[in-house]
Amino acid sequence: MSIEDVDLDGPRPDEVRIRVAASGLCHSDYHFIVGDMPHPLPVVLGHEASGIVEAVGENVRHVKVGDAVVSCISTYCGECTQCQTGHNYRCDDKPARAPAIGEARLSQAGKPVHQFGQLGGFAEEMLIHAHSVSRIPEDMPLDVACLLGCAVLTGVGAAIERAKVRPGDMVAVIGCGGVGLNVIQGARLAGASRIIAVDLNPAKLELAKVFGATDLVAGGDGVVEQVRELTKGGVDYAFEVIGLAPTVRQAFMMLRKGGAAVMVGVPKFGSDISIPAMPFLQQEVSLISSMMGSVPFQVAIPRYAQLYLEGRLNLDSLVSQRIALTDINKGYEQLAAGSVARSVITFEGVGRA
Ligand code: CND
Ligand code: ZN
């Protein structure tokens, strides 16, 4: 990534312009950096941002200038069947929220510049569709609030909204990065009796304890046997939060009868996953997936913010370091090396960040 100036055109009637306060380094952007997923170029990456509304288009009602907001990639149309049945995070008409061809919101020397997820949060300002932002409580600190837009929404939502973990359930979480740690605290909030954290990195396992893990297992071969042993027959829910076929299979293999493996990690574009057929049939287990917390973000983000303000959701320990935009490439090297949970870019003097 290089840091360059671009021109912003808008806001048009349904758009908002945000002064960015903080922006989290999520692994999803990294999939594009290394080419695991294709994207038209040039592109401004970043999708986990908080900031202050600077300008709104004439049709925008739910936020106004000066509001503190968090961005989310789950832009919705509000009119398709998915939106109308309460699943706007699966909106069928998301592309319609993108600017028309030839009308890019961002440009450089007259040439269009793309926005990852129609957002582009690694920047001082974002020009985005109004259905991509949620208002947050006034007293929410913006340098942790940004994490509500992806890591927290995705992780906590996977446990509570998708799996619907119940008090007493046993849970395993494979991959304890920024997203996985939030699956762990989502399961804790839901009352899980055992939460088994699995990661290759011992430091991540220590951190997992802070978020509510009751048992720690070093990743790699033998994980399935260890989890089955610890739980006397397997877990009710196993979450894969890395994006690799072998760990999806591990998640599936550590289920007890009737359990569900939840795929949260983003796989390499075009790759396959496989599961053994006989246990799938005989043990009535499921393999399901969860996108962006499986919940309308404008409902969930303010709720999770409130839980943070009440001391029930830990966002502070997710932030391993606050960095300047100029250190973004180093931040991603550290993410790839597994040495940080989340690095957060902060822009001085915006809101309370
Ligand atoms: P991050 O890189 O912070 O964490 C991944 C963790 O997995 C690290 O702690 C690694 O040490 C660990 N790990 C890697 N390989 C193994 C292994 N074989 N066994 C055990 N542990 C291992 O990533 P993140 O938390 O930011 O994101 C995790 C994934 O979730 C990633 O694929 C991202 O793109 C995806 C995601 C999905 C969604 C969604 O809506 N489904 C939303 N946001 C991100
Ligand atoms: Zn993300």
XYZ file of C-alpha atoms and ligand atoms in Angstrom:
398
model
C 0.000 0.000 0.000
C 1.131 3.514 -0.698
C -0.245 6.745 0.767
C -1.586 9.085 -1.893
C -4.038 11.949 -2.324
C -7.376 11.294 -4.010
C -10.319 13.520 -4.892
C -13.736 13.019 -3.278
C -16.882 13.771 -5.243
C -19.964 14.215 -3.120
C -21.912 13.463 -1.037
C -24.675 12.651 -3.499
C -28.269 12.354 -2.157
C -27.801 8.958 -0.425
C -24.202 9.380 0.695
C -22.336 10.539 3.764
C -18.864 11.985 4.136
C -17.005 10.925 7.260
C -13.912 12.358 8.942
C -12.191 9.145 10.013
C -11.050 8.910 13.644
C -9.785 5.330 13.754
C -9.491 2.348 11.440
C -8.720 -1.276 12.373
C -6.381 -3.589 10.451
C -8.557 -6.642 9.717
C -7.239 -9.783 8.050
C -9.860 -9.446 5.282
C -7.979 -6.525 3.720
C -4.840 -8.635 3.872
C -6.469 -11.297 1.657
C -6.531 -8.626 -1.083
C -3.013 -7.361 -0.332
C -1.495 -10.816 -0.876
C -3.801 -11.665 -3.772
C -5.851 -14.462 -2.158
C -8.858 -12.532 -3.438
C -9.023 -10.406 -6.563
C -10.034 -6.731 -6.558
C -10.019 -4.059 -9.278
C -7.201 -1.557 -8.777
C -6.359 1.016 -7.615
C -8.329 0.560 -4.398
C -8.506 2.173 -0.982
C -8.685 -0.720 1.499
C -10.008 -0.580 5.080
C -13.522 -1.365 6.274
C -13.481 -1.194 10.082
C -13.607 2.543 10.739
C -15.109 5.052 13.141
C -15.457 8.774 12.644
C -17.554 11.912 12.682
C -20.126 12.743 10.008
C -18.936 15.761 8.071
C -21.639 16.075 5.402
C -24.808 14.223 4.420
C -26.746 14.000 1.149
C -30.298 15.350 0.971
C -32.002 11.924 1.404
C -30.078 10.932 4.518
C -32.189 10.872 7.695
C -30.631 8.467 10.202
C -27.387 10.384 10.759
C -26.560 14.083 10.790
C -23.441 16.251 10.708
C -21.441 15.838 13.919
C -22.708 12.326 14.762
C -20.208 9.656 15.815
C -20.532 6.641 13.508
C -19.007 3.289 12.652
C -18.797 1.964 9.096
C -19.826 -1.544 8.067
C -19.347 -3.497 4.862
C -22.950 -4.810 5.014
C -24.387 -2.002 2.872
C -28.047 -2.782 2.185
C -30.790 -1.674 -0.196
C -33.716 -2.142 2.195
C -36.045 -3.349 -0.546
C -34.990 -6.847 -1.662
C -36.373 -10.062 -0.147
C -33.315 -10.554 2.080
C -33.583 -7.024 3.477
C -37.341 -7.275 3.868
C -37.092 -10.530 5.817
C -34.629 -9.158 8.357
C -31.419 -10.294 6.673
C -30.083 -7.067 5.246
C -26.500 -8.318 5.801
C -27.307 -10.680 2.891
C -28.736 -7.892 0.687
C -29.362 -9.066 -2.891
C -28.983 -5.654 -4.388
C -25.830 -4.448 -2.688
C -24.186 -3.500 -5.998
C -26.969 -0.980 -6.522
C -25.537 0.984 -3.608
C -22.311 1.469 -5.549
C -21.939 4.606 -7.654
C -22.836 4.215 -11.341
C -20.099 3.435 -13.856
C -18.233 6.625 -14.617
C -19.342 8.196 -11.337
C -16.774 6.839 -8.894
C -16.821 8.590 -5.541
C -13.034 8.677 -5.437
C -10.692 9.592 -8.262
C -7.094 10.448 -8.954
C -6.182 12.684 -11.903
C -9.682 12.027 -13.251
C -9.335 8.231 -13.105
C -11.623 6.185 -10.832
C -10.284 4.811 -7.542
C -12.148 1.842 -6.013
C -13.283 1.480 -2.421
C -13.002 -1.923 -0.748
C -16.529 -2.904 0.271
C -17.697 0.495 -1.009
C -15.908 1.937 2.045
C -12.157 2.651 1.936
C -11.415 3.196 5.612
C -7.624 3.528 5.454
C -7.958 7.229 4.754
C -8.566 10.524 6.499
C -12.032 10.707 4.964
C -14.616 8.272 3.634
C -17.363 9.027 1.132
C -19.844 6.162 1.393
C -23.478 5.116 1.037
C -25.564 6.109 4.065
C -26.657 2.476 4.461
C -23.057 1.663 5.459
C -22.956 3.535 8.758
C -24.377 3.074 12.222
C -24.636 5.764 14.844
C -22.952 4.963 18.168
C -23.504 6.389 21.655
C -21.982 9.847 22.275
C -19.670 8.621 25.030
C -18.187 5.732 23.014
C -14.401 6.230 22.549
C -13.767 6.222 18.798
C -10.395 4.454 18.874
C -12.046 1.244 20.070
C -15.450 1.881 18.452
C -14.026 1.146 14.986
C -13.717 -2.537 15.953
C -17.509 -2.729 16.282
C -17.732 -2.404 12.491
C -16.149 -5.774 11.740
C -14.213 -7.812 14.337
C -16.787 -7.430 17.132
C -19.878 -7.561 14.923
C -18.582 -10.633 13.081
C -17.287 -12.550 16.096
C -19.935 -11.816 18.711
C -22.666 -12.152 16.073
C -21.381 -15.552 14.896
C -21.757 -16.874 18.448
C -24.981 -15.150 19.480
C -26.919 -14.557 16.276
C -25.826 -17.394 13.991
C -24.996 -20.304 16.304
C -27.329 -19.027 19.033
C -25.082 -20.445 21.748
C -27.130 -21.219 24.891
C -26.138 -21.265 28.564
C -24.218 -24.463 29.265
C -23.142 -25.138 25.668
C -19.582 -26.218 24.934
C -17.737 -24.263 22.284
C -14.386 -24.379 20.486
C -12.866 -21.480 18.560
C -10.067 -22.216 16.070
C -8.119 -19.020 15.336
C -7.945 -16.403 18.076
C -7.146 -13.219 16.176
C -9.238 -10.049 16.278
C -12.345 -11.888 15.062
C -11.860 -15.174 16.947
C -11.397 -13.390 20.282
C -14.816 -11.866 19.719
C -16.378 -15.256 19.049
C -14.933 -16.220 22.430
C -16.455 -13.252 24.222
C -19.743 -13.732 22.380
C -19.868 -17.325 23.644
C -19.030 -16.082 27.142
C -21.857 -13.518 27.010
C -24.228 -16.278 25.876
C -23.315 -18.384 28.896
C -21.214 -21.177 27.343
C -19.868 -23.518 30.023
C -16.655 -24.459 28.198
C -14.864 -22.274 25.679
C -11.846 -23.981 24.151
C -9.446 -21.634 22.355
C -7.243 -23.117 19.620
C -4.355 -21.195 18.039
C -0.806 -21.822 16.814
C 0.464 -18.807 18.717
C 0.836 -19.160 22.517
C 0.437 -15.386 22.993
C -2.986 -15.532 21.311
C -4.028 -18.319 23.660
C -3.043 -16.210 26.670
C -5.117 -13.365 25.278
C -8.019 -15.757 24.656
C -8.140 -16.365 28.410
C -8.755 -12.656 28.991
C -11.820 -12.898 26.717
C -13.305 -15.906 28.474
C -11.596 -19.062 27.164
C -11.728 -21.829 29.783
C -9.287 -24.199 28.013
C -6.334 -23.567 25.699
C -5.182 -25.946 22.963
C -2.126 -25.477 20.725
C -3.177 -25.631 17.052
C -1.987 -28.259 14.579
C -2.226 -32.044 14.501
C -4.050 -33.653 17.390
C -6.409 -30.733 18.003
C -9.528 -32.789 17.297
C -8.559 -35.557 19.724
C -7.670 -33.052 22.450
C -10.965 -31.193 22.153
C -12.991 -34.418 22.083
C -11.110 -35.614 25.167
C -11.568 -32.345 27.081
C -15.314 -32.353 26.386
C -15.921 -36.099 26.678
C -17.267 -36.449 23.169
C -17.055 -33.121 21.363
C -18.404 -29.579 21.394
C -21.842 -28.205 20.540
C -20.328 -25.486 18.341
C -16.910 -25.206 16.706
C -16.004 -21.937 14.986
C -13.358 -21.729 12.268
C -11.976 -18.186 12.254
C -8.943 -18.422 9.960
C -10.201 -19.373 6.479
C -8.369 -22.660 5.830
C -9.849 -25.949 4.603
C -7.920 -28.163 7.100
C -9.148 -26.130 10.093
C -12.748 -26.155 8.818
C -12.409 -29.933 8.755
C -11.002 -29.901 12.291
C -13.976 -27.829 13.444
C -16.348 -30.319 11.854
C -14.561 -33.337 13.357
C -14.668 -32.021 16.942
C -18.487 -31.789 17.104
C -20.652 -33.905 19.332
C -23.820 -35.404 17.811
C -26.192 -32.675 16.689
C -23.498 -29.992 16.852
C -22.654 -27.325 14.284
C -19.386 -26.095 12.809
C -19.525 -22.422 11.900
C -17.216 -21.159 9.168
C -16.287 -17.526 9.773
C -12.792 -17.296 8.251
C -12.616 -16.132 4.638
C -11.218 -18.894 2.389
C -8.887 -18.409 -0.557
C -10.894 -17.379 -3.603
C -11.985 -20.433 -5.634
C -10.912 -22.997 -3.010
C -12.966 -25.969 -1.738
C -13.644 -27.494 1.649
C -14.405 -31.158 2.275
C -15.944 -33.048 5.178
C -16.226 -36.810 5.751
C -19.614 -38.039 4.585
C -20.435 -40.751 7.116
C -20.256 -38.730 10.347
C -22.113 -35.968 8.524
C -25.025 -38.336 8.017
C -24.923 -40.436 11.143
C -24.254 -37.742 13.724
C -26.710 -35.164 12.397
C -24.039 -32.473 12.527
C -24.181 -29.270 10.487
C -21.683 -27.108 8.686
C -22.925 -23.513 8.539
C -21.356 -20.138 7.842
C -21.700 -16.635 9.190
C -21.189 -13.338 7.395
C -20.753 -10.081 9.295
C -22.384 -11.395 12.435
C -25.556 -12.583 10.670
C -27.425 -9.560 12.030
C -28.512 -6.131 10.749
C -25.502 -4.024 11.754
C -27.464 -0.880 12.589
C -29.225 -2.876 15.302
C -26.189 -4.756 16.604
C -23.466 -2.081 16.607
C -25.206 0.297 19.073
C -26.070 -2.713 21.281
C -22.504 -3.952 21.370
C -21.325 -0.378 22.062
C -23.689 -0.265 25.039
C -22.333 -3.589 26.314
C -18.829 -2.103 26.145
C -19.936 0.986 28.083
C -21.451 -1.316 30.733
C -18.165 -3.223 31.021
C -19.641 -6.441 29.600
C -17.766 -6.504 26.299
C -13.982 -6.098 26.266
C -12.761 -3.928 23.405
C -9.732 -2.406 25.144
C -7.719 -5.649 25.204
C -8.349 -6.168 21.469
C -6.223 -3.149 20.595
C -2.610 -4.337 20.645
C -1.302 -1.014 19.378
C -2.383 2.368 18.030
C -0.408 3.359 14.934
C -0.177 6.180 12.396
C -1.430 5.715 8.816
C 2.214 5.828 7.699
C 2.867 2.580 9.632
C 0.110 0.606 7.897
C 2.363 -1.797 5.979
C 4.332 -2.606 9.129
C 1.011 -3.186 10.918
C 0.031 -5.759 8.297
C 3.411 -7.500 8.551
C 2.752 -7.874 12.271
C -0.751 -9.226 11.596
C 0.684 -11.780 9.178
C 3.295 -12.789 11.751
C 0.479 -13.323 14.264
C 2.008 -10.996 16.842
C -0.979 -8.644 17.273
C -4.730 -8.991 17.871
C -5.667 -5.682 16.289
C -3.614 -2.672 15.258
C -5.720 0.465 15.043
C -4.787 3.487 12.954
C -5.750 6.663 14.773
C -6.032 10.120 13.265
C -5.118 12.808 15.788
C -7.726 15.322 16.810
C -10.850 13.648 15.393
C -13.588 13.169 17.989
C -12.261 11.552 21.134
C -9.820 9.174 19.408
P -5.950 -12.706 12.399
O -4.848 -12.852 11.432
O -5.902 -11.608 13.407
O -6.177 -14.075 13.206
C -6.006 -15.360 12.678
C -5.524 -16.260 13.830
O -5.477 -17.605 13.369
C -4.118 -15.913 14.326
O -4.144 -15.753 15.744
C -3.279 -17.126 13.921
O -2.231 -17.404 14.838
C -4.329 -18.230 13.906
N -4.014 -19.377 13.055
C -3.506 -19.375 11.792
N -3.394 -20.647 11.314
C -3.850 -21.460 12.297
C -4.015 -22.886 12.425
N -3.676 -23.716 11.435
N -4.527 -23.383 13.575
C -4.871 -22.553 14.601
N -4.736 -21.199 14.547
C -4.234 -20.657 13.414
O -7.281 -12.576 11.518
P -8.709 -11.918 11.880
O -9.111 -12.365 13.245
O -8.688 -10.467 11.538
O -9.623 -12.638 10.777
C -9.789 -14.042 10.816
C -10.518 -14.487 9.565
O -11.873 -14.009 9.611
C -9.919 -13.956 8.260
O -9.987 -14.943 7.261
C -10.860 -12.786 7.933
O -10.823 -12.455 6.576
C -12.152 -13.404 8.362
C -13.325 -12.460 8.471
C -14.595 -12.991 8.200
C -15.707 -12.157 8.281
C -17.073 -12.723 8.017
O -18.032 -11.955 7.906
N -17.249 -14.023 7.911
C -15.555 -10.817 8.619
N -14.316 -10.327 8.902
C -13.206 -11.129 8.830
Zn -13.075 -7.330 8.648
